[in-house]
Short mmCIF file of C-alpha atoms and ligand atoms in Angstrom, two decimals:
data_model
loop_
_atom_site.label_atom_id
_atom_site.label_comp_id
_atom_site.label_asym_id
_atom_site.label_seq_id
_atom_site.Cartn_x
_atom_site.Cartn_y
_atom_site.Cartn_z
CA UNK A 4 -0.62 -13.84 -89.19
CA UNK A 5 -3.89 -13.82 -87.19
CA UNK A 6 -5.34 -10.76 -86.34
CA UNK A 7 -4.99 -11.01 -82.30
CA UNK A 8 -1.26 -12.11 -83.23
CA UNK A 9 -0.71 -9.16 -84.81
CA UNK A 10 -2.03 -6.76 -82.59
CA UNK A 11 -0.08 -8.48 -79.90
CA UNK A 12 3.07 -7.70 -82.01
CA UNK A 13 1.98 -4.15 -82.41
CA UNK A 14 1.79 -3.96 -78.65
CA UNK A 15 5.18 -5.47 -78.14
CA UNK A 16 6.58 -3.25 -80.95
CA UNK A 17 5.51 -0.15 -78.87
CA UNK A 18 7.27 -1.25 -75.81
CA UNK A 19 11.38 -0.61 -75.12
CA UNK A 20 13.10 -4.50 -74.60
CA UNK A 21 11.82 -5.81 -71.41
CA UNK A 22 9.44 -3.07 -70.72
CA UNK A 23 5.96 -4.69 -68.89
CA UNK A 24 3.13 -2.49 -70.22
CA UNK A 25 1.94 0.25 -68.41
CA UNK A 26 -1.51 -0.39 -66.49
CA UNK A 27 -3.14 2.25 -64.10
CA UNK A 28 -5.75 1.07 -61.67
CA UNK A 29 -8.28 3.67 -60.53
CA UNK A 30 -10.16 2.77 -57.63
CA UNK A 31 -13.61 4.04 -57.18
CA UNK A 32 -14.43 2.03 -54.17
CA UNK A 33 -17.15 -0.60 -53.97
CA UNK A 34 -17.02 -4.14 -51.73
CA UNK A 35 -13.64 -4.92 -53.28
CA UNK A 36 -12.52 -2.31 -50.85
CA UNK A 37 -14.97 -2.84 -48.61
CA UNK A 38 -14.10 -3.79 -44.88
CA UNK A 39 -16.15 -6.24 -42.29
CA UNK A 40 -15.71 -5.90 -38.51
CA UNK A 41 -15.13 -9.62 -38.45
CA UNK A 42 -13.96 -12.28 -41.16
CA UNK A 43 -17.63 -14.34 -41.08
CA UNK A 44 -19.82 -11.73 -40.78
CA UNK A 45 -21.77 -10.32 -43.45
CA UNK A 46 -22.47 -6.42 -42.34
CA UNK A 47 -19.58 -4.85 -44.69
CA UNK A 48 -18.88 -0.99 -45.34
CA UNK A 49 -18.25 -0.39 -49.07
CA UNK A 50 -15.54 1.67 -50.52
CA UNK A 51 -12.72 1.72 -47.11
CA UNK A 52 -9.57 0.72 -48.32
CA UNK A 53 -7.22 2.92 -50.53
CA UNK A 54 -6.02 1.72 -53.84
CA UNK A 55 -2.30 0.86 -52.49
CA UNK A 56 -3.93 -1.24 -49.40
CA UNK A 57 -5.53 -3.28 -52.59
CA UNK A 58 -2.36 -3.24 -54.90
CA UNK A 59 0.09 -4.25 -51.79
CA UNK A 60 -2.59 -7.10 -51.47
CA UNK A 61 -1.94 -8.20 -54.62
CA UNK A 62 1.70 -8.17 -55.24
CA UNK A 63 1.81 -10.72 -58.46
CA UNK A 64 0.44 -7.90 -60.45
CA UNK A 65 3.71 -6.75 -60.56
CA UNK A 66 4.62 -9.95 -62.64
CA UNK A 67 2.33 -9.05 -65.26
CA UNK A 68 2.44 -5.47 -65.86
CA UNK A 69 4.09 -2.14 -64.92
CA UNK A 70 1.20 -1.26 -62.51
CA UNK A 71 0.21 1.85 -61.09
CA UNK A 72 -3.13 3.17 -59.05
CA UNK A 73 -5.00 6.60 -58.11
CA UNK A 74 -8.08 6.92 -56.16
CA UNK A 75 -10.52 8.69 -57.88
CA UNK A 76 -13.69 8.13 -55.21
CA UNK A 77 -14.08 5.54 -52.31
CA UNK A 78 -17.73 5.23 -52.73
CA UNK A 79 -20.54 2.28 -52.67
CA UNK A 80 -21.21 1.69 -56.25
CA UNK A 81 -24.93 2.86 -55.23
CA UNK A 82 -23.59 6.11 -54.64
CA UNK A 83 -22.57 6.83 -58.42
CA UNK A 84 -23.66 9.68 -60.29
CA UNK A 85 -23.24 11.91 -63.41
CA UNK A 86 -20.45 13.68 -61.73
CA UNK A 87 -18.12 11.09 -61.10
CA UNK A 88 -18.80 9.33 -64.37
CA UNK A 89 -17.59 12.08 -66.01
CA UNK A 90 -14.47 12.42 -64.17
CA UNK A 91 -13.84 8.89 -64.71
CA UNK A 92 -14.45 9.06 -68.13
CA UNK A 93 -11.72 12.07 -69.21
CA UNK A 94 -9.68 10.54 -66.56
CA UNK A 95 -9.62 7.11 -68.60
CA UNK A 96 -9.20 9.19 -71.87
CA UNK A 97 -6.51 11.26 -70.53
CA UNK A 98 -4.70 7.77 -69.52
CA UNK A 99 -5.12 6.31 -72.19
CA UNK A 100 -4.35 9.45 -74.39
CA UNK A 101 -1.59 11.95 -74.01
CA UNK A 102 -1.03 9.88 -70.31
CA UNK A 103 0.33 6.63 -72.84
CA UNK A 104 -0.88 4.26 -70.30
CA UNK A 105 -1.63 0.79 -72.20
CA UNK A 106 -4.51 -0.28 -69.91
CA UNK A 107 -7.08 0.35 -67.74
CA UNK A 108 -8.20 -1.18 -64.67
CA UNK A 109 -11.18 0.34 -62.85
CA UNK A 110 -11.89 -1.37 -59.48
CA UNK A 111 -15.61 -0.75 -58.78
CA UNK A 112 -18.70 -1.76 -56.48
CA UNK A 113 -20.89 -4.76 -58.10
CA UNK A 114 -24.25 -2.54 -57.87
CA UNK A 115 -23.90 0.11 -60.87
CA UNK A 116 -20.78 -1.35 -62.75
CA UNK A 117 -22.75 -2.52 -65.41
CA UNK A 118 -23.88 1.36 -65.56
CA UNK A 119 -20.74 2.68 -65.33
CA UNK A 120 -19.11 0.20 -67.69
CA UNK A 121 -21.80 1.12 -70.53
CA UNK A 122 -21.41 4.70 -70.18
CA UNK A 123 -17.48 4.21 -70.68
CA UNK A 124 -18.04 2.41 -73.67
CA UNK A 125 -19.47 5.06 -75.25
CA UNK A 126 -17.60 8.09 -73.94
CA UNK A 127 -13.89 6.32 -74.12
CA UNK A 128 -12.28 7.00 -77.66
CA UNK A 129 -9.40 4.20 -77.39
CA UNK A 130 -9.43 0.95 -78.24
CA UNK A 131 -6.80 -0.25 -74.95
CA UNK A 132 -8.34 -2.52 -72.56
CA UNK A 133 -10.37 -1.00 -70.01
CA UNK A 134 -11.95 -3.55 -67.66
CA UNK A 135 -13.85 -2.74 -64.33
CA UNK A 136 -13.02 -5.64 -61.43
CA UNK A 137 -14.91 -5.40 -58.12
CA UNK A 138 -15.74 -8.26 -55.78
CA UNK A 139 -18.93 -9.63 -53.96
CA UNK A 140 -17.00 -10.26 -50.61
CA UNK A 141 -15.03 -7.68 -48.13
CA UNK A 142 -11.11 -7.14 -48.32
CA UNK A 143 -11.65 -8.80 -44.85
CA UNK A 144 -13.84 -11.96 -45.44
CA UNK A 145 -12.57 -15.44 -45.34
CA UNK A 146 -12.21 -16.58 -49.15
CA UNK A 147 -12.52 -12.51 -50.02
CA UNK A 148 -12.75 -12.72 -53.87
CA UNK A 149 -11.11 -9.61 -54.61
CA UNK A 150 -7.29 -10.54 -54.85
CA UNK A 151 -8.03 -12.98 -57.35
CA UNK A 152 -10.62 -10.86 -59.95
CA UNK A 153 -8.08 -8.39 -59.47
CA UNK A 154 -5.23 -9.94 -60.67
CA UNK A 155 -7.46 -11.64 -63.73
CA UNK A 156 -8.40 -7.98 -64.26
CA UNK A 157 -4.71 -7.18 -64.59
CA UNK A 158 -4.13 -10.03 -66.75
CA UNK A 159 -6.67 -9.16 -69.12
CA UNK A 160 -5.57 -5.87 -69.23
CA UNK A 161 -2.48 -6.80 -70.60
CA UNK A 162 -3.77 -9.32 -72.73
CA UNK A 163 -3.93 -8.25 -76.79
CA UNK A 164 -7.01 -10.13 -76.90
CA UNK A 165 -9.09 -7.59 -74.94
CA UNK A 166 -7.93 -4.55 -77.16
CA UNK A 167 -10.58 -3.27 -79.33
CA UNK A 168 -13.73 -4.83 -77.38
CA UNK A 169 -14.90 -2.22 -75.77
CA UNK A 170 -15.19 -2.02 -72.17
CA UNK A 171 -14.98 -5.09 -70.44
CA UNK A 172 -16.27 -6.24 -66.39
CA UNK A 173 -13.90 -9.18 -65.03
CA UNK A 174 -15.52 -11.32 -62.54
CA UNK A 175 -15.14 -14.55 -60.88
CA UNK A 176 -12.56 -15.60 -64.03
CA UNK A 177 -15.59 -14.33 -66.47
CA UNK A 178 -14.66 -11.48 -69.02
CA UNK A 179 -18.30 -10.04 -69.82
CA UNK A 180 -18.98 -6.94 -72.28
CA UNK A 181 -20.42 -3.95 -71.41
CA UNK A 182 -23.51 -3.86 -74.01
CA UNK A 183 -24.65 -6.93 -71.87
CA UNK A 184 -23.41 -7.46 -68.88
CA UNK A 185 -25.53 -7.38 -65.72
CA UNK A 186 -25.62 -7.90 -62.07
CA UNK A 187 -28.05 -11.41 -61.51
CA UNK A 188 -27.53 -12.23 -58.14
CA UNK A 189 -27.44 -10.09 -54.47
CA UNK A 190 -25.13 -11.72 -52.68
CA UNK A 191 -23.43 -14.46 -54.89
CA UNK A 192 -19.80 -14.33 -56.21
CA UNK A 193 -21.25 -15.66 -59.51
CA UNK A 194 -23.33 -12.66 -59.87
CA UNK A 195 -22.76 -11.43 -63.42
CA UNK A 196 -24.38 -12.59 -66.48
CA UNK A 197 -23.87 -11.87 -70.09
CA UNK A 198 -27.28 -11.66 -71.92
CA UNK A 199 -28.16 -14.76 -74.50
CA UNK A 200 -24.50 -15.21 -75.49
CA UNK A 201 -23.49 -15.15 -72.00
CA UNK A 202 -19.90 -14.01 -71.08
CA UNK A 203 -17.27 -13.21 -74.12
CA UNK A 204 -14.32 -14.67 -72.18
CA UNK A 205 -12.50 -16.40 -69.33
CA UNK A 206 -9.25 -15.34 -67.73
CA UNK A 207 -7.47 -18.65 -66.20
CA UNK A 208 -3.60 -19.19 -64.90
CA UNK A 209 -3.14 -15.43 -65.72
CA UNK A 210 -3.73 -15.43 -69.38
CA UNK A 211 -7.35 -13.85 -70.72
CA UNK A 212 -8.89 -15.63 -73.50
CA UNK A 213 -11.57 -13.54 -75.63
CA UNK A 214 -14.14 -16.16 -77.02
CA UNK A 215 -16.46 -13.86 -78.87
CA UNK A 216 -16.14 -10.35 -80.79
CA UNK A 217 -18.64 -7.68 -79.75
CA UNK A 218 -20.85 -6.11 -82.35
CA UNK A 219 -22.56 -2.94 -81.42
CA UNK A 220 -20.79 0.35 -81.49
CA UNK A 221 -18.36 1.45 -79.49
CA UNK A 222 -15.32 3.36 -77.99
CA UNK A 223 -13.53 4.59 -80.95
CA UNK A 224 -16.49 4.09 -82.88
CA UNK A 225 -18.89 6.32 -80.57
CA UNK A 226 -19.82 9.48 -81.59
CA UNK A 227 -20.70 10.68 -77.76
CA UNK A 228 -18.29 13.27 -76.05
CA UNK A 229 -18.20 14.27 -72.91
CA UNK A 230 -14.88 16.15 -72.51
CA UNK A 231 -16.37 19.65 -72.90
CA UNK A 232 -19.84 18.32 -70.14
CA UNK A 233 -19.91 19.31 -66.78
CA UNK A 234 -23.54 17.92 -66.15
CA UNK A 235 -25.56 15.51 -68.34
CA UNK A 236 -29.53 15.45 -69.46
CA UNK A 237 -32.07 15.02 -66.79
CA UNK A 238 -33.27 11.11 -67.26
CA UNK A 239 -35.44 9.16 -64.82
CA UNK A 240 -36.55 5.50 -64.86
CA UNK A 241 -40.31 4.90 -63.96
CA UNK A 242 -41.22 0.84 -62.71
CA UNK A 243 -44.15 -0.54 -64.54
CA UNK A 244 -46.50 -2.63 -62.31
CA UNK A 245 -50.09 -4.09 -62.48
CA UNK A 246 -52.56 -1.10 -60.67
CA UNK A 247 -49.39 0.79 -61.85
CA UNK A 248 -49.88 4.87 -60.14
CA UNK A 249 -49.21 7.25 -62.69
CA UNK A 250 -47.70 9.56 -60.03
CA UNK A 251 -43.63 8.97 -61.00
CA UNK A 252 -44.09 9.55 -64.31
CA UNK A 253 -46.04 12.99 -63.68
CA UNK A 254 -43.47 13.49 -61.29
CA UNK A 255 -40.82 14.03 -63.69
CA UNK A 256 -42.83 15.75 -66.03
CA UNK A 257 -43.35 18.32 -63.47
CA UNK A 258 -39.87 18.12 -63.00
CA UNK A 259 -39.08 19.03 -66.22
CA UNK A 260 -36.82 16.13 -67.12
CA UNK A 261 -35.28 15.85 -70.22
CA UNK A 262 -36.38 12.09 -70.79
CA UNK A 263 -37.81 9.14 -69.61
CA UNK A 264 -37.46 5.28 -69.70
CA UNK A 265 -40.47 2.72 -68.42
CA UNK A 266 -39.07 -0.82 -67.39
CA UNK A 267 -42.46 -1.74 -68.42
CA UNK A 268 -44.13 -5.19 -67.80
CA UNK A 269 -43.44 -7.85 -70.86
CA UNK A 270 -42.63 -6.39 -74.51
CA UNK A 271 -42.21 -3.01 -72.86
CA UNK A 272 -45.92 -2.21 -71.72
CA UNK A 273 -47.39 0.50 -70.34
CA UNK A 274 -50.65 0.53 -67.21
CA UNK A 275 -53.04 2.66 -69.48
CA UNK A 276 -52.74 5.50 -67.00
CA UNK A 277 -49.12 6.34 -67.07
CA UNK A 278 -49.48 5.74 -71.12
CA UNK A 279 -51.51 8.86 -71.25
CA UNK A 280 -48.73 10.61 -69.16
CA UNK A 281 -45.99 9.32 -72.04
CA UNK A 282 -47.93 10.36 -74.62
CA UNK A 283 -48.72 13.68 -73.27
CA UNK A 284 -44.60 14.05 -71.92
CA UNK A 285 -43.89 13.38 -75.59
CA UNK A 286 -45.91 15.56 -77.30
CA UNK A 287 -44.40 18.44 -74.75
CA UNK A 288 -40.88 17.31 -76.05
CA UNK A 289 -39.96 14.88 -73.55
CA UNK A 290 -38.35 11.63 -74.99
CA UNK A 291 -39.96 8.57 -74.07
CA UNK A 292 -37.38 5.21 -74.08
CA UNK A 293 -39.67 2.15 -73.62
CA UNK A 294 -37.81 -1.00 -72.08
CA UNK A 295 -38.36 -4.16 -69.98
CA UNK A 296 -38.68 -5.05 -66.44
CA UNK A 297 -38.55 -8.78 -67.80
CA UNK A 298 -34.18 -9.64 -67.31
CA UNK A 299 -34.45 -11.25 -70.28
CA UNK A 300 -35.40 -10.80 -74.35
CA UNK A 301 -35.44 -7.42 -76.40
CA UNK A 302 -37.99 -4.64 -76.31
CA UNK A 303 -39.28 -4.62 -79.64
CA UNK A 304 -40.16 -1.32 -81.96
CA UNK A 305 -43.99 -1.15 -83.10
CA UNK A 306 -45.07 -4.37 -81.60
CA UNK A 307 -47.40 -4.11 -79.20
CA UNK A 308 -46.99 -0.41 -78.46
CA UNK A 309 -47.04 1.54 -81.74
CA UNK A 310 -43.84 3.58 -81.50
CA UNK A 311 -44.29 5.21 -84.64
CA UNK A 312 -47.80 6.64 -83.77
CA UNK A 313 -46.59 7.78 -80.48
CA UNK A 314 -43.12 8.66 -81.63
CA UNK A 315 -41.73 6.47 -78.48
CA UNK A 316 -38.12 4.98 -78.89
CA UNK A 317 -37.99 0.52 -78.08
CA UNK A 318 -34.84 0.30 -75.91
CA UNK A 319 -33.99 -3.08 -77.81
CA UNK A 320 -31.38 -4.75 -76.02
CA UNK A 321 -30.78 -2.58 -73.54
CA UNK A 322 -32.25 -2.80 -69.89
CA UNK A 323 -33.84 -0.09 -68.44
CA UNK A 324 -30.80 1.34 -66.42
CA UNK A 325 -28.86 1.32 -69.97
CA UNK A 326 -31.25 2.48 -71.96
CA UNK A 327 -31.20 5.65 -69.18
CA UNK A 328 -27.58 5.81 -70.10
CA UNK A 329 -27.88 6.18 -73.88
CA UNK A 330 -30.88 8.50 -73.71
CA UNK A 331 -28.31 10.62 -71.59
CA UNK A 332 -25.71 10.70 -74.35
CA UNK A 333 -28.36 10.96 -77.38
CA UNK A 334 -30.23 14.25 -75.76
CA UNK A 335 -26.92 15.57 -75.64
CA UNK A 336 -26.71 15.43 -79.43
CA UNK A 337 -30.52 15.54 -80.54
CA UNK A 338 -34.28 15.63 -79.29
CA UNK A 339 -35.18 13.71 -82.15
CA UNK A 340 -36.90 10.45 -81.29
CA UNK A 341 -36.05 8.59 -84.96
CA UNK A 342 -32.50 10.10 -84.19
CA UNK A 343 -32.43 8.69 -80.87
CA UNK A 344 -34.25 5.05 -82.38
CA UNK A 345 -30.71 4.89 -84.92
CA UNK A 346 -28.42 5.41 -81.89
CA UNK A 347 -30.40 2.66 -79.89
CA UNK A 348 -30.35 0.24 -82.96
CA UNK A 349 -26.35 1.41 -82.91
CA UNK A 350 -24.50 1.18 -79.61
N1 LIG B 27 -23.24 -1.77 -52.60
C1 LIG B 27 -21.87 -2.03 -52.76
C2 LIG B 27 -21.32 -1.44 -54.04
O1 LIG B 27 -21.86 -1.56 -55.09
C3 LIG B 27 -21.62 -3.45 -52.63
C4 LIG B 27 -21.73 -4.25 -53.86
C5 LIG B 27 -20.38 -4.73 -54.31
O2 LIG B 27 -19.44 -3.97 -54.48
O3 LIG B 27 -20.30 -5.93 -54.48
O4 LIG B 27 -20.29 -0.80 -53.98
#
């Protein structure tokens, strides 16, 4: 028996005769519930309409699962912080958990859901589907593309072959992992891209197809917590440039953050001026996360920039808004840089 045949008899096993599985959507907000005062134009407000205005939209979800939905927030997805991420995240655990829902489905804005789909992958200790679904065009537009990612998020949710990949994004019939995922475009439908293997699946005629298994760490195999968190480490992003001012980086020195990633220019560079602010931010305890402006290719350890002399952590594979993510989680656990190297060579 293959392995995604089994599980899927697992599933079924678990379920009374006849019984659809249990799926809870919680809506967040974002352009999926976003509203337009007419069907062509393109001035929107995110984050309008409630989570049964979406479901009633989108009544063949009822085909595929038992489906229910709570609104958590009805914000723009550039509105997200540390608060609501941890709500959501002991809100999915507590679903998933002593709740016995089989599924997720997070409906999100396109901005920050690749932020808010990597920090659920590491706080989220199941291994049911979870998959964030937004949409690129109003409720209200002409050829809105919400309905449609929404049921394919439903029908991946569902779908044995999503268990056990971590958190997934489900857009424009693309399943994409949360390691890699990341918003390419402004304003296109096909906005979401997958890093060099590009997406891990497709969903198509209501069945999800899972193409590729996902390596790093993960969801039952993260050691972050956040249950007992009501705030998370201070951790601010500073945009390398040629001419680059050293001012933001001082700034949150003097701020007393608790970290701090560059998006630095190429292999993770630093302007010489805001490299003497890292090195003296590290040397007064502040954790320094190099990564890339560049979209593309890894931020390599001790190549250019000689992380072991500075005690600087490469980000790796992770983008700058990420690597912000998992310096987050690490402080919580350690203020050791080769500590927090391990957890970015990890997850
Ligand atoms: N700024 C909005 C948001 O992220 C619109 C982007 C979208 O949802 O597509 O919620």
């Amino acid at each position: 028996m293959s392995f995604a045949l089994a599980v899927a008899v697992s599933i079924l096993a678990t379920l009374p005769l006849g019984a659809k599985p249990r799926v809870r959507i919680v809506a967040t907000g974002g352009t999926i519930a976003g509203v337009s005062a007419s069907s062509s134009s393109s001035a929107y407000t995110a984050g309008q309409v409630t989570i049964q205005t979406l479901i009633d939209a989108v009544p063949q979800i009822l085909d595929l699962a038992d489906v229910s939905g709570e609104q958590l927030v009805n914000i723009g997805s550039q509105d997200m912080n540390d608060e609501v991420w941890l709500a959501l995240s002991k809100r999915v655990n507590a679903l998933l958990g002593k709740e016995g829902y089989d599924a997720v489905v997070i409906t999100h804005g396109t901005d920050t859901m690749e932020e808010t789909a990597y920090f659920l992958n590491l706080t989220v200790h199941s291994d049911k589907p979870v998959i964030l679904v937004g949409s690129m065009r109003p409720s209200t537009a002409i050829s809105a593309d919400g309905p449609a990612n929404l049921y394919n998020a439903v029908a991946a949710a569902v779908s044995p072959s999503t268990r056990g990949k971590g958190v997934l994004c489900c857009m424009n019939n693309q399943l994409l992992d949360a390691k890699s995922v990341i918003k390419a475009h402004t304003i296109d439908c096909d906005t979401f891209e997958g890093g060099p293997a590009g997406y891990i699946g497709y969903v198509y005629n209501g069945e999800a197809h899972v193409l590729q298994s996902v390596n790093s760490r993960h969801t039952v195999n993260s050691e972050f917590d956040v249950e007992n968190l009501t705030s998370l480490p201070k951790v601010g992003i500073v945009y390398g440039y040629a001419n680059c001012s050293p001012i933001p980086m001082q700034a949150f020195v003097d701020a007393k953050f608790d970290g701090i990633v560059l998006a630095g220019v190429g292999d993770g560079n630093f302007y010489k001026d805001v490299f003497e602010v890292a090195q003296r931010a590290q040397a007064d305890g502040i954790q320094i996360v190099r990564s890339s402006r560049c979209p593309t290719g890894p931020t390599c350890l001790n190549s250019e920039v000689d992380d072991a002399k500075y005690h600087f952590v490469a980000s790796l594979d992770l983008n700058p808004q990420k690597a912000r993510i998992l310096l987050m989680l690490a402080l919580t656990k350690t203020r050791d840089w080769q500590q927090i190297q391990r957890f970015f060579m990890e997850y």
